mmCIF file of C-alpha atoms in Angstrom:
data_model
loop_
_atom_site.group_PDB
_atom_site.id
_atom_site.type_symbol
_atom_site.label_atom_id
_atom_site.label_comp_id
_atom_site.label_asym_id
_atom_site.label_seq_id
_atom_site.Cartn_x
_atom_site.Cartn_y
_atom_site.Cartn_z
ATOM 1 C CA MET A 27 0.000 0.000 0.000
ATOM 2 C CA ASP A 28 1.255 3.501 -0.851
ATOM 3 C CA SER A 29 3.038 5.150 2.099
ATOM 4 C CA GLU A 30 1.189 8.435 1.561
ATOM 5 C CA LEU A 31 -2.167 6.650 1.773
ATOM 6 C CA ILE A 32 -1.055 4.905 4.974
ATOM 7 C CA ARG A 33 -0.204 8.319 6.435
ATOM 8 C CA TYR A 34 -3.743 9.547 5.769
ATOM 9 C CA LEU A 35 -5.266 6.333 7.158
ATOM 10 C CA ILE A 36 -3.332 6.784 10.411
ATOM 11 C CA VAL A 37 -3.727 10.534 10.856
ATOM 12 C CA CYS A 38 -7.327 11.219 9.842
ATOM 13 C CA PRO A 39 -9.111 8.806 12.249
ATOM 14 C CA LEU A 40 -6.894 9.907 15.150
ATOM 15 C CA VAL A 41 -7.517 13.591 14.357
ATOM 16 C CA PHE A 42 -11.265 12.897 14.311
ATOM 17 C CA LEU A 43 -11.002 11.233 17.716
ATOM 18 C CA ALA A 44 -8.824 14.089 18.973
ATOM 19 C CA GLY A 45 -11.419 16.638 17.883
ATOM 20 C CA PHE A 46 -14.171 14.754 19.688
ATOM 21 C CA VAL A 47 -12.141 14.577 22.911
ATOM 22 C CA ASP A 48 -10.871 18.158 22.681
ATOM 23 C CA ALA A 49 -14.330 19.663 22.273
ATOM 24 C CA MET A 50 -15.455 18.167 25.588
ATOM 25 C CA VAL A 51 -12.530 18.369 28.007
ATOM 26 C CA GLY A 52 -9.465 19.359 25.981
ATOM 27 C CA GLY A 53 -6.475 17.086 25.545
ATOM 28 C CA GLY A 54 -7.064 16.302 21.872
ATOM 29 C CA GLY A 55 -3.424 17.073 21.138
ATOM 30 C CA PHE A 56 -2.464 14.034 23.228
ATOM 31 C CA ILE A 57 -3.986 12.034 20.372
ATOM 32 C CA SER A 58 -3.515 14.100 17.206
ATOM 33 C CA LEU A 59 0.185 15.046 17.444
ATOM 34 C CA PRO A 60 1.324 11.488 18.256
ATOM 35 C CA GLY A 61 -0.839 10.437 15.295
ATOM 36 C CA TYR A 62 1.185 12.617 12.952
ATOM 37 C CA LEU A 63 4.489 11.540 14.491
ATOM 38 C CA LEU A 64 3.567 7.848 14.246
ATOM 39 C CA THR A 65 3.701 8.238 10.441
ATOM 40 C CA GLY A 66 7.373 9.198 10.608
ATOM 41 C CA MET A 67 6.876 12.889 9.812
ATOM 42 C CA PRO A 68 9.668 15.233 10.960
ATOM 43 C CA VAL A 69 8.839 16.763 14.345
ATOM 44 C CA HIS A 70 8.517 20.383 13.230
ATOM 45 C CA LEU A 71 6.407 19.426 10.202
ATOM 46 C CA ALA A 72 4.152 17.300 12.419
ATOM 47 C CA ILE A 73 3.641 20.110 14.922
ATOM 48 C CA GLY A 74 2.923 22.670 12.191
ATOM 49 C CA THR A 75 0.498 20.402 10.326
ATOM 50 C CA ASN A 76 -1.231 19.496 13.567
ATOM 51 C CA LYS A 77 -1.776 23.214 14.212
ATOM 52 C CA LEU A 78 -3.548 23.517 10.871
ATOM 53 C CA SER A 79 -5.967 20.618 11.368
ATOM 54 C CA SER A 80 -6.657 21.424 15.019
ATOM 55 C CA SER A 81 -7.286 25.089 14.173
ATOM 56 C CA MET A 82 -10.042 24.056 11.788
ATOM 57 C CA GLY A 83 -11.776 21.878 14.368
ATOM 58 C CA THR A 84 -11.327 24.354 17.222
ATOM 59 C CA THR A 85 -12.867 27.104 15.072
ATOM 60 C CA LEU A 86 -16.087 25.105 14.819
ATOM 61 C CA ALA A 87 -16.083 24.191 18.513
ATOM 62 C CA THR A 88 -15.511 27.813 19.558
ATOM 63 C CA TRP A 89 -18.317 29.034 17.309
ATOM 64 C CA ARG A 90 -20.760 26.462 18.670
ATOM 65 C CA LEU A 91 -19.919 27.206 22.291
ATOM 66 C CA ALA A 92 -20.166 30.966 21.653
ATOM 67 C CA ARG A 93 -23.541 30.557 19.968
ATOM 68 C CA ASN A 94 -24.820 28.644 22.985
ATOM 69 C CA GLY A 95 -23.607 31.285 25.461
ATOM 70 C CA PHE A 96 -20.697 29.390 27.024
ATOM 71 C CA ILE A 97 -18.053 32.120 26.527
ATOM 72 C CA PRO A 98 -17.822 35.002 29.060
ATOM 73 C CA TRP A 99 -16.294 37.468 26.620
ATOM 74 C CA LYS A 100 -14.804 39.908 29.146
ATOM 75 C CA GLN A 101 -12.438 37.339 30.655
ATOM 76 C CA ALA A 102 -11.988 35.602 27.299
ATOM 77 C CA LEU A 103 -10.603 38.771 25.698
ATOM 78 C CA PHE A 104 -7.784 39.033 28.250
ATOM 79 C CA ALA A 105 -6.894 35.366 27.792
ATOM 80 C CA VAL A 106 -7.036 35.560 23.989
ATOM 81 C CA ILE A 107 -4.678 38.544 23.673
ATOM 82 C CA SER A 108 -2.012 37.102 25.962
ATOM 83 C CA ALA A 109 -2.410 33.626 24.410
ATOM 84 C CA LEU A 110 -1.719 35.039 20.940
ATOM 85 C CA ILE A 111 1.522 36.629 22.130
ATOM 86 C CA GLY A 112 2.596 33.503 24.017
ATOM 87 C CA SER A 113 1.885 31.079 21.169
ATOM 88 C CA GLN A 114 4.119 32.922 18.727
ATOM 89 C CA MET A 115 6.907 33.077 21.306
ATOM 90 C CA GLY A 116 6.598 29.317 21.878
ATOM 91 C CA ALA A 117 6.575 28.500 18.158
ATOM 92 C CA TYR A 118 9.784 30.452 17.533
ATOM 93 C CA ILE A 119 11.436 28.616 20.437
ATOM 94 C CA ALA A 120 10.332 25.258 18.990
ATOM 95 C CA LEU A 121 11.879 26.032 15.604
ATOM 96 C CA LEU A 122 15.250 26.607 17.284
ATOM 97 C CA ILE A 123 15.342 23.115 18.811
ATOM 98 C CA ASP A 124 16.763 20.165 16.844
ATOM 99 C CA ALA A 125 14.335 17.305 16.071
ATOM 100 C CA HIS A 126 16.551 14.767 17.901
ATOM 101 C CA ILE A 127 16.455 16.894 21.051
ATOM 102 C CA PHE A 128 12.667 17.045 20.688
ATOM 103 C CA LYS A 129 12.466 13.236 20.727
ATOM 104 C CA ILE A 130 14.587 13.052 23.866
ATOM 105 C CA LEU A 131 12.326 15.625 25.510
ATOM 106 C CA MET A 132 9.308 13.509 24.551
ATOM 107 C CA LEU A 133 10.675 10.549 26.506
ATOM 108 C CA VAL A 134 10.343 12.769 29.573
ATOM 109 C CA ILE A 135 7.157 14.593 28.577
ATOM 110 C CA ILE A 136 5.130 11.481 27.627
ATOM 111 C CA PRO A 137 5.445 9.659 31.003
ATOM 112 C CA LEU A 138 4.689 12.902 32.868
ATOM 113 C CA THR A 139 1.701 13.492 30.593
ATOM 114 C CA SER A 140 0.474 9.931 31.112
ATOM 115 C CA TRP A 141 0.723 10.349 34.885
ATOM 116 C CA TYR A 142 -1.225 13.608 34.640
ATOM 117 C CA VAL A 143 -3.910 12.048 32.434
ATOM 118 C CA PHE A 144 -4.226 9.076 34.799
ATOM 119 C CA ARG A 145 -4.662 11.332 37.840
ATOM 120 C CA SER A 146 -6.780 14.088 36.249
ATOM 121 C CA HIS A 147 -10.443 14.150 37.221
ATOM 122 C CA SER A 148 -11.280 16.427 34.289
ATOM 123 C CA LEU A 149 -10.550 13.631 31.799
ATOM 124 C CA GLY A 150 -13.163 11.391 33.330
ATOM 125 C CA ALA A 151 -16.854 12.253 33.176
ATOM 126 C CA THR A 152 -17.388 16.004 33.159
ATOM 127 C CA GLU A 153 -18.885 17.665 36.185
ATOM 128 C CA GLU A 154 -19.850 21.146 37.401
ATOM 129 C CA THR A 155 -17.497 23.081 39.687
ATOM 130 C CA GLY A 156 -16.736 26.690 40.457
ATOM 131 C CA GLY A 157 -18.981 29.545 41.427
ATOM 132 C CA LYS A 158 -16.855 31.404 43.999
ATOM 133 C CA VAL A 159 -15.949 34.982 43.080
ATOM 134 C CA VAL A 160 -12.201 35.442 42.540
ATOM 135 C CA ASN A 161 -10.462 38.824 42.718
ATOM 136 C CA HIS A 162 -8.308 39.936 39.776
ATOM 137 C CA LYS A 163 -9.934 37.343 37.537
ATOM 138 C CA ASN A 164 -8.945 39.243 34.382
ATOM 139 C CA LEU A 165 -5.262 39.235 35.380
ATOM 140 C CA ILE A 166 -5.448 35.528 36.181
ATOM 141 C CA CYS A 167 -6.974 34.828 32.767
ATOM 142 C CA MET A 168 -4.230 36.890 31.120
ATOM 143 C CA ALA A 169 -1.484 34.985 32.958
ATOM 144 C CA ILE A 170 -3.024 31.616 32.076
ATOM 145 C CA GLY A 171 -3.349 32.637 28.433
ATOM 146 C CA LEU A 172 0.314 33.720 28.220
ATOM 147 C CA VAL A 173 1.812 30.639 29.881
ATOM 148 C CA MET A 174 -0.415 28.178 28.045
ATOM 149 C CA GLY A 175 0.133 30.065 24.801
ATOM 150 C CA ILE A 176 3.901 29.605 25.079
ATOM 151 C CA TYR A 177 3.439 25.896 25.787
ATOM 152 C CA ASP A 178 0.999 25.439 22.900
ATOM 153 C CA GLY A 179 3.283 27.153 20.422
ATOM 154 C CA PHE A 180 6.281 25.140 21.630
ATOM 155 C CA TYR A 181 4.690 21.676 21.777
ATOM 156 C CA GLY A 182 0.921 21.721 22.264
ATOM 157 C CA PRO A 183 -0.642 18.469 23.468
ATOM 158 C CA GLY A 184 -2.814 18.987 26.520
ATOM 159 C CA THR A 185 -3.063 22.764 26.184
ATOM 160 C CA GLY A 186 -6.855 22.684 26.257
ATOM 161 C CA THR A 187 -6.939 20.442 29.319
ATOM 162 C CA PHE A 188 -4.289 22.446 31.175
ATOM 163 C CA MET A 189 -6.171 25.665 30.397
ATOM 164 C CA LEU A 190 -9.459 24.144 31.483
ATOM 165 C CA LEU A 191 -8.002 23.051 34.820
ATOM 166 C CA ALA A 192 -6.279 26.425 35.332
ATOM 167 C CA PHE A 193 -9.450 28.423 34.692
ATOM 168 C CA MET A 194 -11.420 26.130 36.986
ATOM 169 C CA GLY A 195 -8.778 25.994 39.721
ATOM 170 C CA LEU A 196 -7.206 29.462 39.676
ATOM 171 C CA ALA A 197 -10.117 31.578 38.431
ATOM 172 C CA ASN A 198 -12.678 29.242 40.065
ATOM 173 C CA MET A 199 -14.941 29.050 37.001
ATOM 174 C CA ASN A 200 -17.449 26.298 36.388
ATOM 175 C CA ILE A 201 -16.698 23.870 33.579
ATOM 176 C CA LYS A 202 -18.978 25.657 31.090
ATOM 177 C CA GLU A 203 -17.283 29.042 31.487
ATOM 178 C CA ALA A 204 -13.821 27.477 31.647
ATOM 179 C CA ASN A 205 -14.373 25.400 28.517
ATOM 180 C CA GLY A 206 -15.741 28.411 26.637
ATOM 181 C CA ILE A 207 -12.724 30.617 27.435
ATOM 182 C CA THR A 208 -10.382 27.680 26.805
ATOM 183 C CA LYS A 209 -11.759 27.211 23.298
ATOM 184 C CA ALA A 210 -11.444 30.918 22.456
ATOM 185 C CA ALA A 211 -7.879 31.123 23.813
ATOM 186 C CA ASN A 212 -6.831 27.777 22.316
ATOM 187 C CA LEU A 213 -8.129 28.839 18.913
ATOM 188 C CA THR A 214 -5.927 31.924 19.181
ATOM 189 C CA THR A 215 -2.841 29.937 20.184
ATOM 190 C CA ASN A 216 -3.395 27.547 17.276
ATOM 191 C CA PHE A 217 -3.575 30.350 14.722
ATOM 192 C CA GLY A 218 -0.701 32.273 16.289
ATOM 193 C CA ALA A 219 1.607 29.254 16.205
ATOM 194 C CA LEU A 220 0.307 28.172 12.786
ATOM 195 C CA TYR A 221 1.349 31.511 11.315
ATOM 196 C CA VAL A 222 4.928 30.998 12.518
ATOM 197 C CA PHE A 223 5.168 27.391 11.313
ATOM 198 C CA PHE A 224 3.521 28.239 7.980
ATOM 199 C CA THR A 225 5.908 31.097 7.242
ATOM 200 C CA HIS A 226 8.815 28.747 7.957
ATOM 201 C CA GLY A 227 7.515 26.066 5.572
ATOM 202 C CA THR A 228 6.742 23.447 8.226
ATOM 203 C CA VAL A 229 3.112 22.697 7.317
ATOM 204 C CA ASP A 230 1.884 19.897 5.030
ATOM 205 C CA LEU A 231 -1.092 21.731 3.514
ATOM 206 C CA MET A 232 -2.808 18.807 1.801
ATOM 207 C CA LEU A 233 -2.617 16.475 4.796
ATOM 208 C CA GLY A 234 -3.453 19.270 7.244
ATOM 209 C CA LEU A 235 -6.535 20.431 5.334
ATOM 210 C CA THR A 236 -7.791 16.876 4.828
ATOM 211 C CA ALA A 237 -7.265 15.984 8.482
ATOM 212 C CA GLY A 238 -8.858 19.316 9.383
ATOM 213 C CA LEU A 239 -12.156 18.116 7.911
ATOM 214 C CA PHE A 240 -12.012 15.125 10.247
ATOM 215 C CA SER A 241 -11.186 17.472 13.115
ATOM 216 C CA ILE A 242 -14.264 19.551 12.306
ATOM 217 C CA ALA A 243 -16.440 16.426 12.344
ATOM 218 C CA GLY A 244 -14.975 15.286 15.663
ATOM 219 C CA ASN A 245 -15.384 18.711 17.258
ATOM 220 C CA TYR A 246 -18.974 18.905 16.056
ATOM 221 C CA LEU A 247 -19.878 15.642 17.762
ATOM 222 C CA GLY A 248 -17.847 16.562 20.847
ATOM 223 C CA THR A 249 -19.537 19.934 21.329
ATOM 224 C CA ARG A 250 -22.925 18.293 20.889
ATOM 225 C CA GLN A 251 -21.973 15.836 23.628
ATOM 226 C CA PHE A 252 -20.772 18.679 25.886
ATOM 227 C CA ILE A 253 -23.752 20.975 25.281
ATOM 228 C CA GLY A 254 -26.083 18.040 25.857
ATOM 229 C CA LYS A 255 -24.320 17.373 29.201
ATOM 230 C CA GLN A 256 -23.619 13.758 28.275
ATOM 231 C CA SER A 257 -20.821 12.181 30.331
ATOM 232 C CA PHE A 258 -17.897 10.401 28.626
ATOM 233 C CA SER A 259 -14.476 9.263 29.877
ATOM 234 C CA VAL A 260 -11.580 9.813 27.467
ATOM 235 C CA ARG A 261 -8.726 8.716 29.743
ATOM 236 C CA PRO A 262 -8.280 5.135 28.357
ATOM 237 C CA ILE A 263 -8.088 6.383 24.758
ATOM 238 C CA ILE A 264 -5.432 8.991 25.515
ATOM 239 C CA LEU A 265 -3.315 6.581 27.585
ATOM 240 C CA LEU A 266 -3.376 3.986 24.790
ATOM 241 C CA VAL A 267 -2.208 6.481 22.151
ATOM 242 C CA LEU A 268 0.518 7.857 24.444
ATOM 243 C CA THR A 269 1.794 4.325 25.172
ATOM 244 C CA ILE A 270 2.071 3.493 21.459
ATOM 245 C CA PHE A 271 3.786 6.819 20.777
ATOM 246 C CA PHE A 272 6.268 6.349 23.646
ATOM 247 C CA VAL A 273 7.292 2.888 22.407
ATOM 248 C CA LYS A 274 7.775 4.155 18.846
ATOM 249 C CA THR A 275 9.864 7.150 19.975
ATOM 250 C CA LEU A 276 12.030 4.962 22.200
ATOM 251 C CA MET A 277 12.652 2.468 19.384
ATOM 252 C CA GLU A 278 13.690 5.280 17.019
ATOM 253 C CA LEU A 279 16.215 6.638 19.518
ATOM 254 C CA ILE A 280 17.610 3.167 20.258
#
């Protein structure tokens, strides 16, 4: 079978699944980026292409959540502006790092990520939290947007989940508000980083656009699940993909 076709057969289903997961609780990058890297794509090309497909799906998810009143725009604006700045900073840093160094970093990042996913309550069934008024909420949202923007531009997987937890824990928002702001800020980080990767020629347009259609479909179903308040645990799926990705990365380095 043609190697290019195999690449599409690996990436597109995983990107669809990533979009579904990301729309509900974030963490889709735990699935989509390893999906690209499993095909043997160079690290920087995989990250850039992943930004393209995830941007397409996140655009739909953000629009649907905004239309249903899940985005508190005042706090979202602060997070979006700082996230845009941070994502471009992170993307430039990523381009300076050699692909081999990236793989070594992944051998550290993947186990830590797996531990986080295993322990995180937000990746099980969704539940309502929050409600307490927090002082300086706008500044907190700005700080979260900047830090998570840098991380998303540099690497990316888990940005949505980390943002969601930060907004819920530090700004004490309920999951609806937190997910709404997360989608708006994450959309900004995706486009900010995508611009940097695109201008440096590290985006596979055809694969990214095709996978982006699958991301849109996954995000559509995921937002419908979230808006309908239907519970769904994504932890086993993410852990399986991370395990496969860790083994492949280790074998390549050996």
